[in-house]
């Protein structure tokens, strides 16, 4: 299997020779108790010392998979009804959905996201794009699914229509998206997504991967021409066929948020994942993977979490795997996450999310964060030293406001600095 093909199946090499990461798609972040249990049992068999890792696109990963076990793991995933096709590579990535719509009284856009994925997955070229393509759906104008850092972001207005943000992305040179449509009818969403993906397939740069996202097309031709080109293609696609009614998003009825678990760097031991599946199933609750390395539970009655309640009081710290396993990482972002959890023990973080990336690729989305740390290396007194650039002031992709670059600190000074400067008295 070639590298490009393996990535399409969610397989990425780790820095440890002979070991790989296997990503599993979880559409919209909603995972049934039986699927979570099955995934944990697969991990117990093949990666017993590692557990499960949740991602910022609501997927789940198995790390430390031996090369000889990849096919067996994928076979077991398929038997369990879990998908890994298109979990990586130059393809449509998992469509993310905010889990907060039930909490805030917004609309449940999950069914729309699933329908869009089904439609786009039928396109012959969807696994052969210039680069990855990311879509998100937010259930209300709070835009919790971060439309400004996606290739397309749909924000429900509450009347059956959507505002559409597009051509944003992060990475080493981040850029927020722009508003493309106001009050787009829900019935036009599939046609717009089709037009955008077709435009990307034709106009995306296939020679320079560092300039191959949809936002690079926008930057190359300019915002006005980009928006006009997309609108023209959308109108053409809309006339191509009779698009079925996608259905108006609706509220969640009696469901409410009944539990939150913030996982250390997105990691949960297999036994804890099984315990969570059992507790949610017993209470009839729905399990969502939220966008910040954790779970949210929705239902009509409380879920008895027992010892799992320890995760509910943890600060929300998002950290990429870092140098522990990623070949591209410069710093130990997971270790920094552990340090910050210790430093912030007993501190009222005010539900703020901290983000830590182990290199400028910024998989933890620091460039859009309220508080973020991006790993780099500096020579201090003649010694190559792990450091972090502090990022502050971003609005998490809910608006176009990105974070501003701040000081660069050696890793050993970060914990106290963050504690003193980010969480003052009363916060």
Coordinates of C-alpha atoms in Angstrom, one line a residue:
X1 CA 0.0 0.0 0.0
X2 CA 1.5 3.4 -1.0
X3 CA 1.7 6.3 1.5
X4 CA -1.1 8.2 -0.3
X5 CA -3.4 5.2 -0.3
X6 CA -2.7 4.3 3.3
X7 CA -3.6 7.8 4.4
X8 CA -6.9 7.5 2.5
X9 CA -7.6 4.6 4.8
X10 CA -6.6 6.6 7.8
X11 CA -3.2 5.1 8.3
X12 CA -0.2 7.3 9.2
X13 CA 3.3 6.4 10.1
X14 CA 4.5 7.3 13.6
X15 CA 8.1 8.3 14.4
X16 CA 8.7 4.9 15.9
X17 CA 9.7 2.6 13.1
X18 CA 7.2 -0.1 12.3
X19 CA 4.3 1.6 14.2
X20 CA 1.3 3.4 12.8
X21 CA -1.8 5.4 13.7
X22 CA -5.2 4.2 12.5
X23 CA -7.9 6.9 12.3
X24 CA -11.6 6.0 12.4
X25 CA -14.3 8.3 11.1
X26 CA -17.1 9.2 13.4
X27 CA -19.7 11.1 11.3
X28 CA -20.6 14.3 13.1
X29 CA -18.9 13.1 16.2
X30 CA -21.9 11.1 17.3
X31 CA -20.9 7.5 18.3
X32 CA -23.2 4.8 19.6
X33 CA -22.3 3.1 22.9
X34 CA -21.9 -0.2 21.0
X35 CA -19.5 1.3 18.5
X36 CA -17.4 3.0 21.3
X37 CA -17.3 -0.3 23.2
X38 CA -16.3 -2.3 20.1
X39 CA -13.6 0.2 19.2
X40 CA -12.2 0.1 22.8
X41 CA -12.2 -3.7 22.6
X42 CA -10.3 -3.6 19.3
X43 CA -7.7 -1.3 20.9
X44 CA -7.4 -3.6 23.9
X45 CA -6.5 -6.4 21.6
X46 CA -4.0 -4.6 19.3
X47 CA -2.8 -1.6 21.3
X48 CA -3.5 -2.5 24.9
X49 CA -1.1 0.0 26.4
X50 CA -2.2 3.0 24.4
X51 CA -6.0 3.4 24.6
X52 CA -8.1 5.7 22.3
X53 CA -7.3 9.2 21.1
X54 CA -10.0 11.7 20.2
X55 CA -9.3 14.3 17.5
X56 CA -10.4 17.9 16.9
X57 CA -12.4 16.7 13.9
X58 CA -14.4 14.3 16.1
X59 CA -12.6 11.2 14.9
X60 CA -11.0 8.5 17.1
X61 CA -7.5 7.2 16.6
X62 CA -5.7 4.0 17.6
X63 CA -1.9 4.7 18.1
X64 CA 1.0 2.3 18.2
X65 CA -0.5 -0.2 15.8
X66 CA 2.1 -2.6 14.5
X67 CA 2.5 -2.7 10.7
X68 CA 1.8 -6.4 10.7
X69 CA -1.6 -5.7 12.5
X70 CA -2.9 -3.0 10.2
X71 CA -5.0 -5.3 8.0
X72 CA -6.4 -7.2 11.0
X73 CA -7.3 -3.9 12.8
X74 CA -9.1 -2.7 9.7
X75 CA -10.9 -6.0 9.3
X76 CA -12.2 -5.8 12.9
X77 CA -13.2 -2.2 12.4
X78 CA -15.2 -3.1 9.3
X79 CA -16.9 -6.0 11.1
X80 CA -17.9 -3.6 13.9
X81 CA -19.5 -1.2 11.4
X82 CA -16.8 1.4 11.9
X83 CA -15.4 3.3 8.9
X84 CA -11.9 4.4 8.2
X85 CA -12.1 5.2 4.4
X86 CA -11.4 8.8 3.8
X87 CA -10.2 9.3 7.3
X88 CA -7.0 11.0 5.9
X89 CA -5.3 11.8 2.7
X90 CA -6.5 14.3 0.0
X91 CA -10.1 13.7 0.4
X92 CA -13.3 15.0 2.1
X93 CA -12.5 14.8 5.9
X94 CA -15.0 14.1 8.6
X95 CA -17.7 16.7 8.6
X96 CA -17.9 18.2 12.1
X97 CA -21.0 19.2 14.0
X98 CA -21.4 21.3 17.1
X99 CA -22.7 19.3 20.0
X100 CA -23.9 22.4 21.7
X101 CA -27.1 22.9 19.7
X102 CA -29.1 20.9 22.2
X103 CA -27.8 22.9 25.1
X104 CA -28.3 26.4 23.6
X105 CA -31.7 25.7 22.0
X106 CA -30.2 25.8 18.5
X107 CA -31.0 23.4 15.7
X108 CA -29.8 19.8 15.4
X109 CA -27.8 19.9 12.1
X110 CA -26.4 16.3 12.5
X111 CA -28.8 14.8 10.0
X112 CA -27.9 17.5 7.4
X113 CA -24.2 16.8 7.8
X114 CA -24.7 13.1 7.3
X115 CA -26.7 13.7 4.1
X116 CA -24.0 16.0 2.7
X117 CA -21.3 13.4 3.4
X118 CA -23.4 10.7 1.7
X119 CA -23.8 13.0 -1.4
X120 CA -20.2 14.1 -1.7
X121 CA -18.8 10.6 -1.1
X122 CA -20.5 9.5 -4.3
X123 CA -18.3 11.9 -6.4
X124 CA -15.8 10.0 -8.4
X125 CA -12.9 12.3 -7.6
X126 CA -13.6 12.9 -3.9
X127 CA -10.6 10.8 -2.8
X128 CA -8.3 12.5 -5.4
X129 CA -8.5 16.2 -4.4
X130 CA -5.5 18.5 -4.4
X131 CA -5.5 18.4 -0.6
X132 CA -8.0 17.7 2.3
X133 CA -11.4 19.4 2.3
X134 CA -13.1 20.3 5.6
X135 CA -16.8 21.1 6.3
X136 CA -18.5 22.1 9.5
X137 CA -22.1 22.7 10.6
X138 CA -23.1 24.9 13.5
X139 CA -26.6 24.7 15.0
X140 CA -26.9 28.4 15.9
X141 CA -25.3 31.8 15.3
X142 CA -22.8 31.1 18.1
X143 CA -21.0 29.2 15.3
X144 CA -19.5 26.7 17.7
X145 CA -18.3 24.4 14.9
X146 CA -15.7 27.0 13.9
X147 CA -16.8 27.9 10.3
X148 CA -14.0 30.4 9.8
X149 CA -11.3 27.7 9.9
X150 CA -13.0 25.3 7.6
X151 CA -13.2 25.1 3.8
X152 CA -16.9 25.5 4.2
X153 CA -18.8 26.3 7.4
X154 CA -22.6 26.4 7.6
X155 CA -24.2 28.3 10.4
X156 CA -27.9 27.8 11.1
X157 CA -29.9 31.0 11.4
X158 CA -32.9 29.4 13.1
X159 CA -35.3 29.9 10.2
X160 CA -34.3 26.9 8.1
X161 CA -31.5 28.9 6.3
X162 CA -27.7 29.1 6.8
X163 CA -25.0 31.6 6.6
X164 CA -22.0 30.2 4.7
X165 CA -18.3 30.9 5.5
X166 CA -15.6 29.5 3.3
X167 CA -12.0 29.2 2.3
X168 CA -10.4 29.3 5.7
X169 CA -7.7 27.1 7.2
X170 CA -4.9 27.0 9.7
X171 CA -1.4 25.5 9.4
X172 CA 1.9 27.4 9.4
X173 CA 0.3 30.4 7.6
X174 CA -3.3 30.6 8.8
X175 CA -6.1 32.6 7.3
X176 CA -9.7 33.0 8.4
X177 CA -12.5 32.3 5.9
X178 CA -14.8 34.9 4.4
X179 CA -18.6 35.1 4.3
X180 CA -19.9 33.7 1.0
X181 CA -23.7 33.4 1.4
X182 CA -26.3 34.8 3.7
X183 CA -29.6 32.9 4.4
X184 CA -28.8 30.0 2.0
X185 CA -31.9 27.6 2.0
X186 CA -31.2 24.2 3.6
X187 CA -32.3 22.6 0.3
X188 CA -29.4 24.2 -1.5
X189 CA -26.6 23.0 0.8
X190 CA -25.8 19.8 -1.2
X191 CA -25.5 21.7 -4.5
X192 CA -23.2 24.3 -2.9
X193 CA -21.0 21.7 -1.4
X194 CA -20.8 19.8 -4.7
X195 CA -19.9 23.1 -6.5
X196 CA -17.2 24.0 -4.0
X197 CA -15.6 20.5 -4.2
X198 CA -15.7 20.5 -8.0
X199 CA -14.1 24.0 -8.0
X200 CA -11.4 22.9 -5.6
X201 CA -10.7 19.8 -7.7
X202 CA -10.2 21.9 -10.8
X203 CA -8.5 25.0 -9.4
X204 CA -6.5 23.6 -6.5
X205 CA -2.7 23.5 -6.8
X206 CA -1.6 19.9 -7.4
X207 CA 2.1 20.8 -7.6
X208 CA 2.8 22.6 -4.3
X209 CA 1.2 20.9 -1.3
X210 CA 1.9 23.9 0.9
X211 CA -0.4 26.1 -1.2
X212 CA -3.0 23.5 -2.1
X213 CA -6.0 24.2 0.1
X214 CA -9.2 26.0 -1.0
X215 CA -8.1 29.2 0.7
X216 CA -5.0 29.3 -1.5
X217 CA -7.3 29.4 -4.5
X218 CA -9.1 32.4 -2.9
X219 CA -5.8 34.1 -2.1
X220 CA -4.5 33.5 -5.6
X221 CA -7.5 35.0 -7.5
X222 CA -8.8 37.4 -4.8
X223 CA -11.9 37.3 -2.6
X224 CA -14.3 38.9 -5.0
X225 CA -13.4 36.7 -8.0
X226 CA -13.4 33.6 -5.8
X227 CA -16.9 34.4 -4.4
X228 CA -18.1 35.1 -8.0
X229 CA -16.6 31.9 -9.4
X230 CA -18.2 29.8 -6.6
X231 CA -21.5 31.4 -7.0
X232 CA -21.5 30.8 -10.8
X233 CA -20.6 27.2 -10.3
X234 CA -23.2 26.8 -7.6
X235 CA -26.0 28.2 -9.8
X236 CA -24.9 25.8 -12.6
X237 CA -24.9 22.8 -10.3
X238 CA -28.3 23.8 -8.8
X239 CA -29.8 23.5 -12.3
X240 CA -28.1 20.2 -13.1
X241 CA -30.7 18.1 -11.3
X242 CA -33.7 18.2 -9.0
X243 CA -32.1 18.2 -5.6
X244 CA -34.1 16.4 -2.9
X245 CA -35.3 18.3 0.1
X246 CA -32.7 18.0 2.7
X247 CA -35.2 18.8 5.5
X248 CA -35.0 21.7 7.9
X249 CA -32.9 21.2 10.9
X250 CA -34.9 21.0 14.1
X251 CA -34.3 21.3 17.8
X252 CA -33.5 18.4 20.1
X253 CA -36.7 18.2 22.0
X254 CA -36.3 17.0 25.6
X255 CA -32.6 16.2 25.2
X256 CA -30.2 18.2 27.3
X257 CA -26.5 18.0 28.0
X258 CA -26.1 15.6 31.0
X259 CA -22.3 15.1 31.1
X260 CA -18.9 16.4 29.9
X261 CA -15.6 14.6 30.0
X262 CA -12.4 16.5 29.2
X263 CA -9.7 14.0 28.3
X264 CA -6.0 14.6 29.0
X265 CA -4.7 15.4 25.5
X266 CA -7.6 13.6 24.0
X267 CA -6.6 10.2 25.4
X268 CA -8.8 7.7 27.3
X269 CA -7.8 4.2 28.5
X270 CA -9.8 1.4 26.9
X271 CA -11.4 0.3 30.1
X272 CA -12.7 3.9 30.7
X273 CA -14.1 4.1 27.2
X274 CA -16.0 0.8 27.9
X275 CA -17.2 2.1 31.2
X276 CA -18.5 5.3 29.5
X277 CA -20.3 3.3 26.8
X278 CA -22.0 1.2 29.5
X279 CA -23.0 4.2 31.6
X280 CA -24.4 6.1 28.5
X281 CA -26.2 3.0 27.3
X282 CA -27.8 2.4 30.7
X283 CA -29.1 6.0 30.8
X284 CA -30.2 6.1 27.2
X285 CA -27.8 9.0 26.5
X286 CA -26.2 9.9 23.2
X287 CA -22.4 10.2 23.1
X288 CA -20.8 13.1 21.2
X289 CA -17.1 13.7 20.6
X290 CA -16.8 17.4 21.1
X291 CA -14.3 19.5 19.3
X292 CA -11.8 19.9 22.2
X293 CA -10.6 16.4 23.0
X294 CA -13.5 15.1 25.0
X295 CA -17.0 13.7 25.2
X296 CA -20.4 15.3 25.8
X297 CA -23.5 13.3 26.8
X298 CA -27.0 14.2 25.9
X299 CA -30.2 12.7 27.1
X300 CA -33.3 13.1 29.2
X301 CA -31.8 12.0 32.5
X302 CA -28.5 12.1 34.3
X303 CA -25.7 9.6 33.5
X304 CA -24.1 8.0 36.5
X305 CA -20.4 8.4 35.6
X306 CA -18.9 7.0 38.8
X307 CA -15.1 7.2 38.8
X308 CA -15.3 8.7 35.3
X309 CA -16.5 12.0 36.8
X310 CA -12.8 12.8 37.4
X311 CA -12.7 13.8 33.7
X312 CA -15.5 16.4 34.3
X313 CA -13.4 18.6 36.5
X314 CA -10.3 18.6 34.3
X315 CA -9.3 21.8 32.6
X316 CA -10.0 21.7 28.9
X317 CA -6.5 21.4 27.3
X318 CA -6.2 20.3 23.7
X319 CA -2.7 18.9 22.7
X320 CA -1.6 17.2 19.6
X321 CA 0.4 13.9 20.1
X322 CA 3.6 15.9 19.7
X323 CA 7.1 14.3 19.7
X324 CA 5.7 11.3 21.6
X325 CA 4.7 9.8 18.2
X326 CA 4.4 12.4 15.4
X327 CA 7.3 12.5 12.9
X328 CA 6.8 16.2 12.3
X329 CA 6.7 17.4 15.9
X330 CA 9.4 19.6 17.4
X331 CA 8.2 19.6 21.0
X332 CA 6.5 17.3 23.6
X333 CA 3.1 18.9 23.5
X334 CA 1.4 16.0 25.3
X335 CA 3.9 16.4 28.2
X336 CA 3.3 20.2 28.2
X337 CA -0.4 19.4 28.5
X338 CA 0.3 17.2 31.5
X339 CA 2.4 20.0 33.1
X340 CA -0.3 22.6 32.6
X341 CA -3.0 20.3 34.1
X342 CA -0.8 20.1 37.2
X343 CA -0.1 23.8 37.3
X344 CA -3.8 24.6 36.9
X345 CA -5.1 22.1 39.5
X346 CA -7.6 24.0 41.6
X347 CA -7.6 27.0 39.4
X348 CA -10.9 28.2 38.0
X349 CA -10.2 28.2 34.3
X350 CA -13.7 29.6 33.5
X351 CA -14.3 27.0 30.8
X352 CA -11.4 28.4 28.7
X353 CA -9.7 26.0 26.3
X354 CA -6.0 25.9 26.1
X355 CA -4.3 24.6 22.9
X356 CA -0.8 23.1 22.4
X357 CA 0.7 22.3 19.1
X358 CA 4.1 20.5 18.8
X359 CA 5.1 22.3 15.6
X360 CA 4.0 25.2 13.3
X361 CA 1.6 22.9 11.4
X362 CA -0.7 23.7 14.4
X363 CA -2.9 20.6 14.5
X364 CA -4.3 21.9 17.9
X365 CA -5.6 25.1 16.2
X366 CA -3.6 27.5 18.4
X367 CA -3.7 30.2 15.7
X368 CA -7.4 30.7 16.3
X369 CA -7.4 30.2 20.0
X370 CA -8.0 32.3 23.1
X371 CA -4.9 30.8 24.6
X372 CA -2.5 28.7 22.6
X373 CA 1.1 27.4 22.5
X374 CA 3.0 26.6 19.3
X375 CA 6.2 24.5 19.7
X376 CA 9.5 25.6 18.3
X377 CA 13.2 25.2 19.2
X378 CA 15.6 28.0 20.1
X379 CA 19.2 28.1 21.1
X380 CA 19.6 29.4 24.6
X381 CA 23.1 29.8 26.1
X382 CA 24.3 27.5 23.3
X383 CA 21.8 24.7 24.0
X384 CA 19.0 23.7 21.7
X385 CA 15.9 24.2 23.9
X386 CA 12.2 23.3 23.4
X387 CA 10.2 26.5 23.5
X388 CA 6.6 27.7 22.9
X389 CA 5.2 30.8 21.2
X390 CA 2.2 32.1 23.2
X391 CA -0.9 32.9 21.1
X392 CA -3.8 34.9 22.6
X393 CA -7.0 36.7 21.6
X394 CA -8.4 34.4 19.0
X395 CA -12.1 33.5 19.0
X396 CA -11.8 29.8 18.2
X397 CA -12.8 30.0 14.6
X398 CA -16.3 31.3 15.5
X399 CA -15.4 34.7 13.9
X400 CA -12.6 35.9 11.7
X401 CA -10.6 37.1 14.7
X402 CA -7.4 35.1 14.8
X403 CA -4.9 34.9 17.7
X404 CA -2.0 37.3 18.0
X405 CA 1.6 36.1 18.4
X406 CA 3.1 36.8 21.8
X407 CA 6.3 36.0 23.7
X408 CA 8.5 32.9 23.1
X409 CA 9.2 31.0 26.3
X410 CA 11.4 27.9 27.2
X411 CA 9.1 25.0 28.0
X412 CA 10.1 25.1 31.7
X413 CA 8.7 28.6 32.1
X414 CA 5.4 28.1 30.3
X415 CA 3.3 26.7 33.1
X416 CA 3.8 29.5 35.6
X417 CA 3.5 32.1 32.8
X418 CA 0.1 30.7 31.7
X419 CA -1.1 30.5 35.2
X420 CA -0.2 34.1 36.0
X421 CA -1.3 35.7 32.7
X422 CA -4.3 33.7 31.5
X423 CA -6.3 32.9 34.7
X424 CA -6.3 35.8 37.0
X425 CA -8.3 36.1 40.3
X426 CA -12.0 35.6 39.8
X427 CA -11.7 34.1 36.3

